[in-house]
Amino acid sequence: MSQSKVYHSAKAALSGVVRDGQTLAIGGFGLCGIPEALIEALRDSEVKDLTCVSNNAGVDEFGLGLLLQTRQIKKMISSYVGENKEFERQYLAGELEVELTPQGTLAERLRAGGAGIPAFYTATGVGTLVAEGKETREFDGRTYVLEHSLRADVSLIKAQKADKAGNLIFNKTARNFNPDCAMAGKITIAEVEEIVEIGALDPDEIHLPGIFVQRIVLNSSPEKRIEKITTKAVESV
């Protein structure tokens, strides 16, 4: 009988998997759909010199901001990093290496990595700093830049629901980067809010098949912090 994919805690799910110097793909879009418990367990593991591939860098004191505070991240490969003051401080001080990638290109680099495609051409970034030092080529009279795919030693992702085989269902915006990160990882660990028995999920509702997921951990009550709260001012009568 194969070993169960379900682990009793985030710490246990990371055990024997994460090490210094690894490349990690972290799912999420802003603070939506981030693997909160796994990130905290990664911080507590004290692994260091990490390269993190993620759409954003979290905020101060939450998400990947926790790993920036403890100086466990050596390099960030991201598309949006504007909500983290510690990220800004480390980058301007030369303490953090940053590879900025257009958002769509980042998603495709992860997807291509998961699909076994080593590189691809895209028109995004041509004529900008993004294309500096990269190979370009013309197709049908238009210039394209060569982008290499991304693979991760470990991917940490967040889903709403899983069965015990690792088949996943994501909730709305959380589906933006999590499936691509999952596919790009050599080992993928999914943090989920609900675990059901095999066969309980409608096959037509599954967003990511369990073949891409090696470990599952339950976090039934994540904080789900809101990145920016905007409220309408009370109008005076």
mmCIF file of C-alpha atoms in Angstrom, residues 9-236:
data_model
loop_
_atom_site.group_PDB
_atom_site.id
_atom_site.type_symbol
_atom_site.label_atom_id
_atom_site.label_comp_id
_atom_site.label_asym_id
_atom_site.label_seq_id
_atom_site.Cartn_x
_atom_site.Cartn_y
_atom_site.Cartn_z
ATOM 1 C CA SER A 9 0.978 19.348 10.531
ATOM 2 C CA ALA A 10 2.745 21.819 8.288
ATOM 3 C CA LYS A 11 5.997 21.079 10.116
ATOM 4 C CA ALA A 12 5.620 17.367 9.404
ATOM 5 C CA ALA A 13 4.777 18.036 5.763
ATOM 6 C CA LEU A 14 8.038 19.983 5.317
ATOM 7 C CA SER A 15 10.152 17.461 7.206
ATOM 8 C CA GLY A 16 12.856 15.848 5.117
ATOM 9 C CA VAL A 17 11.956 17.992 2.106
ATOM 10 C CA VAL A 18 13.219 21.552 2.603
ATOM 11 C CA ARG A 19 16.938 22.346 2.762
ATOM 12 C CA ASP A 20 19.252 25.357 2.520
ATOM 13 C CA GLY A 21 19.785 26.777 -0.940
ATOM 14 C CA GLN A 22 16.645 25.385 -2.569
ATOM 15 C CA THR A 23 14.346 27.034 -5.093
ATOM 16 C CA LEU A 24 10.759 27.199 -3.858
ATOM 17 C CA ALA A 25 7.635 28.122 -5.822
ATOM 18 C CA ILE A 26 5.030 29.689 -3.542
ATOM 19 C CA GLY A 27 1.426 29.942 -4.712
ATOM 20 C CA GLY A 28 -0.916 32.866 -4.204
ATOM 21 C CA PHE A 29 -2.059 36.143 -5.710
ATOM 22 C CA GLY A 30 -1.365 39.027 -3.377
ATOM 23 C CA LEU A 31 -2.410 37.571 -0.029
ATOM 24 C CA CYS A 32 -5.163 35.527 -1.656
ATOM 25 C CA GLY A 33 -4.560 31.794 -1.715
ATOM 26 C CA ILE A 34 -1.185 31.766 0.020
ATOM 27 C CA PRO A 35 -0.120 28.692 2.050
ATOM 28 C CA GLU A 36 -0.074 30.516 5.390
ATOM 29 C CA ALA A 37 0.703 27.565 7.656
ATOM 30 C CA LEU A 38 3.398 26.183 5.370
ATOM 31 C CA ILE A 39 5.128 29.572 5.163
ATOM 32 C CA GLU A 40 5.136 29.851 8.957
ATOM 33 C CA ALA A 41 6.516 26.321 9.253
ATOM 34 C CA LEU A 42 9.177 27.170 6.681
ATOM 35 C CA ARG A 43 10.191 30.154 8.786
ATOM 36 C CA ASP A 44 10.377 27.983 11.885
ATOM 37 C CA SER A 45 12.513 25.407 10.029
ATOM 38 C CA GLU A 46 15.260 28.068 9.762
ATOM 39 C CA VAL A 47 16.341 26.913 6.284
ATOM 40 C CA LYS A 48 18.171 29.720 4.518
ATOM 41 C CA ASP A 49 19.610 30.968 1.209
ATOM 42 C CA LEU A 50 16.303 30.281 -0.523
ATOM 43 C CA THR A 51 15.265 31.395 -3.989
ATOM 44 C CA CYS A 52 11.525 32.036 -3.904
ATOM 45 C CA VAL A 53 9.406 32.157 -7.040
ATOM 46 C CA SER A 54 6.145 33.919 -6.263
ATOM 47 C CA ASN A 55 3.867 36.446 -7.886
ATOM 48 C CA ASN A 56 4.421 38.782 -4.946
ATOM 49 C CA ALA A 57 6.538 39.011 -1.814
ATOM 50 C CA GLY A 58 3.813 39.169 0.810
ATOM 51 C CA VAL A 59 3.545 42.104 3.187
ATOM 52 C CA ASP A 60 5.455 43.048 6.302
ATOM 53 C CA GLU A 61 4.864 40.401 8.987
ATOM 54 C CA PHE A 62 2.690 38.128 6.826
ATOM 55 C CA GLY A 63 3.133 35.707 3.974
ATOM 56 C CA LEU A 64 6.615 35.732 2.464
ATOM 57 C CA GLY A 65 7.256 38.885 4.487
ATOM 58 C CA LEU A 66 7.919 36.531 7.411
ATOM 59 C CA LEU A 67 10.821 34.903 5.558
ATOM 60 C CA LEU A 68 12.205 38.287 4.518
ATOM 61 C CA GLN A 69 12.223 39.401 8.153
ATOM 62 C CA THR A 70 14.261 36.373 9.165
ATOM 63 C CA ARG A 71 16.588 36.805 6.159
ATOM 64 C CA GLN A 72 15.927 33.298 4.867
ATOM 65 C CA ILE A 73 15.363 34.443 1.278
ATOM 66 C CA LYS A 74 18.423 35.100 -0.867
ATOM 67 C CA LYS A 75 16.626 35.802 -4.158
ATOM 68 C CA MET A 76 13.074 36.641 -5.244
ATOM 69 C CA ILE A 77 11.673 35.928 -8.713
ATOM 70 C CA SER A 78 8.446 37.931 -8.760
ATOM 71 C CA SER A 79 6.212 40.224 -10.758
ATOM 72 C CA TYR A 80 4.809 42.507 -8.044
ATOM 73 C CA VAL A 81 6.691 43.534 -4.929
ATOM 74 C CA GLY A 82 5.288 46.910 -3.961
ATOM 75 C CA GLU A 83 3.606 46.087 -0.641
ATOM 76 C CA ASN A 84 6.616 45.102 1.452
ATOM 77 C CA LYS A 85 8.845 47.741 3.045
ATOM 78 C CA GLU A 86 11.402 45.203 4.268
ATOM 79 C CA PHE A 87 11.672 43.839 0.733
ATOM 80 C CA GLU A 88 12.346 47.384 -0.500
ATOM 81 C CA ARG A 89 14.944 48.023 2.204
ATOM 82 C CA GLN A 90 16.852 44.800 1.530
ATOM 83 C CA TYR A 91 16.807 45.321 -2.237
ATOM 84 C CA LEU A 92 18.028 48.930 -2.079
ATOM 85 C CA ALA A 93 20.742 47.902 0.391
ATOM 86 C CA GLY A 94 21.978 45.191 -1.953
ATOM 87 C CA GLU A 95 21.019 42.456 0.513
ATOM 88 C CA LEU A 96 18.409 40.747 -1.681
ATOM 89 C CA GLU A 97 18.683 39.629 -5.287
ATOM 90 C CA VAL A 98 15.556 40.344 -7.325
ATOM 91 C CA GLU A 99 14.498 39.097 -10.751
ATOM 92 C CA LEU A 100 11.418 41.033 -11.843
ATOM 93 C CA THR A 101 9.305 39.194 -14.414
ATOM 94 C CA PRO A 102 6.103 40.368 -16.110
ATOM 95 C CA GLN A 103 3.132 38.666 -14.487
ATOM 96 C CA GLY A 104 1.955 36.713 -17.526
ATOM 97 C CA THR A 105 5.508 35.691 -18.343
ATOM 98 C CA LEU A 106 6.016 34.441 -14.778
ATOM 99 C CA ALA A 107 2.874 32.320 -15.001
ATOM 100 C CA GLU A 108 3.976 30.890 -18.349
ATOM 101 C CA ARG A 109 7.521 30.188 -17.105
ATOM 102 C CA LEU A 110 6.034 28.096 -14.287
ATOM 103 C CA ARG A 111 3.495 26.393 -16.542
ATOM 104 C CA ALA A 112 6.183 25.612 -19.124
ATOM 105 C CA GLY A 113 8.422 24.176 -16.417
ATOM 106 C CA GLY A 114 5.650 21.872 -15.318
ATOM 107 C CA ALA A 115 4.963 20.833 -18.912
ATOM 108 C CA GLY A 116 8.612 19.996 -19.637
ATOM 109 C CA ILE A 117 9.118 22.949 -21.998
ATOM 110 C CA PRO A 118 12.602 24.415 -21.424
ATOM 111 C CA ALA A 119 12.002 27.857 -22.942
ATOM 112 C CA PHE A 120 9.627 29.884 -25.088
ATOM 113 C CA TYR A 121 9.450 33.161 -26.991
ATOM 114 C CA THR A 122 7.195 36.042 -25.956
ATOM 115 C CA ALA A 123 6.718 39.617 -27.144
ATOM 116 C CA THR A 124 6.279 40.830 -23.558
ATOM 117 C CA GLY A 125 9.245 42.895 -22.397
ATOM 118 C CA VAL A 126 10.866 43.436 -25.794
ATOM 119 C CA GLY A 127 12.684 46.778 -25.832
ATOM 120 C CA THR A 128 12.706 47.063 -22.031
ATOM 121 C CA LEU A 129 15.051 46.122 -19.188
ATOM 122 C CA VAL A 130 13.283 42.754 -19.056
ATOM 123 C CA ALA A 131 14.894 41.762 -22.360
ATOM 124 C CA GLU A 132 18.443 42.889 -21.554
ATOM 125 C CA GLY A 133 20.962 40.076 -22.076
ATOM 126 C CA LYS A 134 18.341 37.696 -23.477
ATOM 127 C CA GLU A 135 18.130 36.154 -26.910
ATOM 128 C CA THR A 136 15.616 37.739 -29.302
ATOM 129 C CA ARG A 137 14.179 36.475 -32.572
ATOM 130 C CA GLU A 138 11.750 37.669 -35.207
ATOM 131 C CA PHE A 139 8.580 35.795 -36.132
ATOM 132 C CA ASP A 140 6.327 37.199 -38.869
ATOM 133 C CA GLY A 141 8.049 40.556 -38.618
ATOM 134 C CA ARG A 142 7.700 40.922 -34.839
ATOM 135 C CA THR A 143 10.484 40.644 -32.257
ATOM 136 C CA TYR A 144 10.204 38.168 -29.406
ATOM 137 C CA VAL A 145 12.415 37.506 -26.374
ATOM 138 C CA LEU A 146 13.433 34.058 -25.183
ATOM 139 C CA GLU A 147 12.333 33.238 -21.633
ATOM 140 C CA HIS A 148 13.484 30.132 -19.784
ATOM 141 C CA SER A 149 10.981 28.053 -17.868
ATOM 142 C CA LEU A 150 11.055 27.692 -14.091
ATOM 143 C CA ARG A 151 11.334 24.520 -12.025
ATOM 144 C CA ALA A 152 11.260 24.394 -8.242
ATOM 145 C CA ASP A 153 12.787 21.926 -5.815
ATOM 146 C CA VAL A 154 9.664 22.329 -3.673
ATOM 147 C CA SER A 155 6.319 24.010 -4.328
ATOM 148 C CA LEU A 156 4.094 25.215 -1.496
ATOM 149 C CA ILE A 157 0.522 25.848 -2.571
ATOM 150 C CA LYS A 158 -2.940 26.509 -1.142
ATOM 151 C CA ALA A 159 -6.241 24.922 -2.202
ATOM 152 C CA GLN A 160 -9.747 25.002 -0.819
ATOM 153 C CA LYS A 161 -10.410 21.268 -0.946
ATOM 154 C CA ALA A 162 -8.488 18.036 -1.541
ATOM 155 C CA ASP A 163 -9.243 14.372 -1.534
ATOM 156 C CA LYS A 164 -6.733 11.986 0.015
ATOM 157 C CA ALA A 165 -5.183 11.311 -3.405
ATOM 158 C CA GLY A 166 -4.235 14.970 -3.726
ATOM 159 C CA ASN A 167 -6.804 16.028 -6.312
ATOM 160 C CA LEU A 168 -7.426 19.729 -5.683
ATOM 161 C CA ILE A 169 -10.141 22.352 -6.022
ATOM 162 C CA PHE A 170 -9.134 26.027 -5.746
ATOM 163 C CA ASN A 171 -11.348 28.932 -4.729
ATOM 164 C CA LYS A 172 -11.690 31.714 -7.302
ATOM 165 C CA THR A 173 -8.587 33.991 -7.364
ATOM 166 C CA ALA A 174 -6.513 31.394 -5.508
ATOM 167 C CA ARG A 175 -6.466 29.498 -8.795
ATOM 168 C CA ASN A 176 -4.321 32.165 -10.491
ATOM 169 C CA PHE A 177 -0.809 30.931 -9.621
ATOM 170 C CA ASN A 178 -1.286 27.879 -7.400
ATOM 171 C CA PRO A 179 -1.795 25.291 -10.194
ATOM 172 C CA ASP A 180 1.223 26.578 -12.138
ATOM 173 C CA CYS A 181 3.414 26.500 -9.020
ATOM 174 C CA ALA A 182 2.217 22.983 -8.240
ATOM 175 C CA MET A 183 3.099 21.687 -11.690
ATOM 176 C CA ALA A 184 6.552 23.292 -11.596
ATOM 177 C CA GLY A 185 7.617 21.631 -8.360
ATOM 178 C CA LYS A 186 9.613 18.420 -8.073
ATOM 179 C CA ILE A 187 7.816 17.973 -4.749
ATOM 180 C CA THR A 188 4.526 19.800 -4.159
ATOM 181 C CA ILE A 189 2.947 20.281 -0.748
ATOM 182 C CA ALA A 190 -0.659 21.481 -0.668
ATOM 183 C CA GLU A 191 -2.208 23.270 2.305
ATOM 184 C CA VAL A 192 -5.987 22.820 2.162
ATOM 185 C CA GLU A 193 -9.055 23.855 4.145
ATOM 186 C CA GLU A 194 -10.892 20.559 3.736
ATOM 187 C CA ILE A 195 -9.889 16.951 3.042
ATOM 188 C CA VAL A 196 -12.432 14.432 1.755
ATOM 189 C CA GLU A 197 -12.291 10.767 0.880
ATOM 190 C CA ILE A 198 -11.141 9.569 -2.535
ATOM 191 C CA GLY A 199 -14.110 9.562 -4.891
ATOM 192 C CA ALA A 200 -15.980 12.339 -3.068
ATOM 193 C CA LEU A 201 -14.980 14.997 -5.615
ATOM 194 C CA ASP A 202 -16.764 15.299 -8.932
ATOM 195 C CA PRO A 203 -14.042 14.667 -11.546
ATOM 196 C CA ASP A 204 -15.356 17.592 -13.618
ATOM 197 C CA GLU A 205 -14.780 19.971 -10.686
ATOM 198 C CA ILE A 206 -11.130 19.039 -10.073
ATOM 199 C CA HIS A 207 -8.748 21.831 -11.052
ATOM 200 C CA LEU A 208 -5.471 19.987 -10.494
ATOM 201 C CA PRO A 209 -4.990 16.192 -10.551
ATOM 202 C CA GLY A 210 -3.279 14.534 -7.611
ATOM 203 C CA ILE A 211 -0.350 13.334 -9.705
ATOM 204 C CA PHE A 212 1.191 16.778 -9.162
ATOM 205 C CA VAL A 213 0.776 16.680 -5.358
ATOM 206 C CA GLN A 214 2.988 14.607 -3.050
ATOM 207 C CA ARG A 215 1.914 15.885 0.389
ATOM 208 C CA ILE A 216 -1.230 17.432 1.895
ATOM 209 C CA VAL A 217 -1.756 19.265 5.168
ATOM 210 C CA LEU A 218 -5.032 20.509 6.632
ATOM 211 C CA ASN A 219 -5.448 24.129 7.747
ATOM 212 C CA SER A 220 -9.174 24.446 8.305
ATOM 213 C CA SER A 221 -9.121 27.989 9.704
ATOM 214 C CA PRO A 222 -6.520 30.150 7.908
ATOM 215 C CA GLU A 223 -6.324 33.838 8.762
ATOM 216 C CA LYS A 224 -6.901 34.996 5.149
ATOM 217 C CA ARG A 225 -5.655 38.489 5.846
ATOM 218 C CA ILE A 226 -6.912 41.235 3.531
ATOM 219 C CA GLU A 227 -4.052 43.062 1.827
ATOM 220 C CA LYS A 228 -5.822 46.416 1.548
ATOM 221 C CA ILE A 229 -9.148 47.328 3.090
ATOM 222 C CA THR A 230 -11.049 50.044 1.271
ATOM 223 C CA THR A 231 -14.284 51.306 2.775
ATOM 224 C CA LYS A 232 -16.704 53.947 1.663
ATOM 225 C CA ALA A 233 -16.780 57.075 3.783
ATOM 226 C CA VAL A 234 -19.952 57.635 5.747
ATOM 227 C CA GLU A 235 -21.943 60.382 4.106
ATOM 228 C CA SER A 236 -23.224 63.072 6.377
#
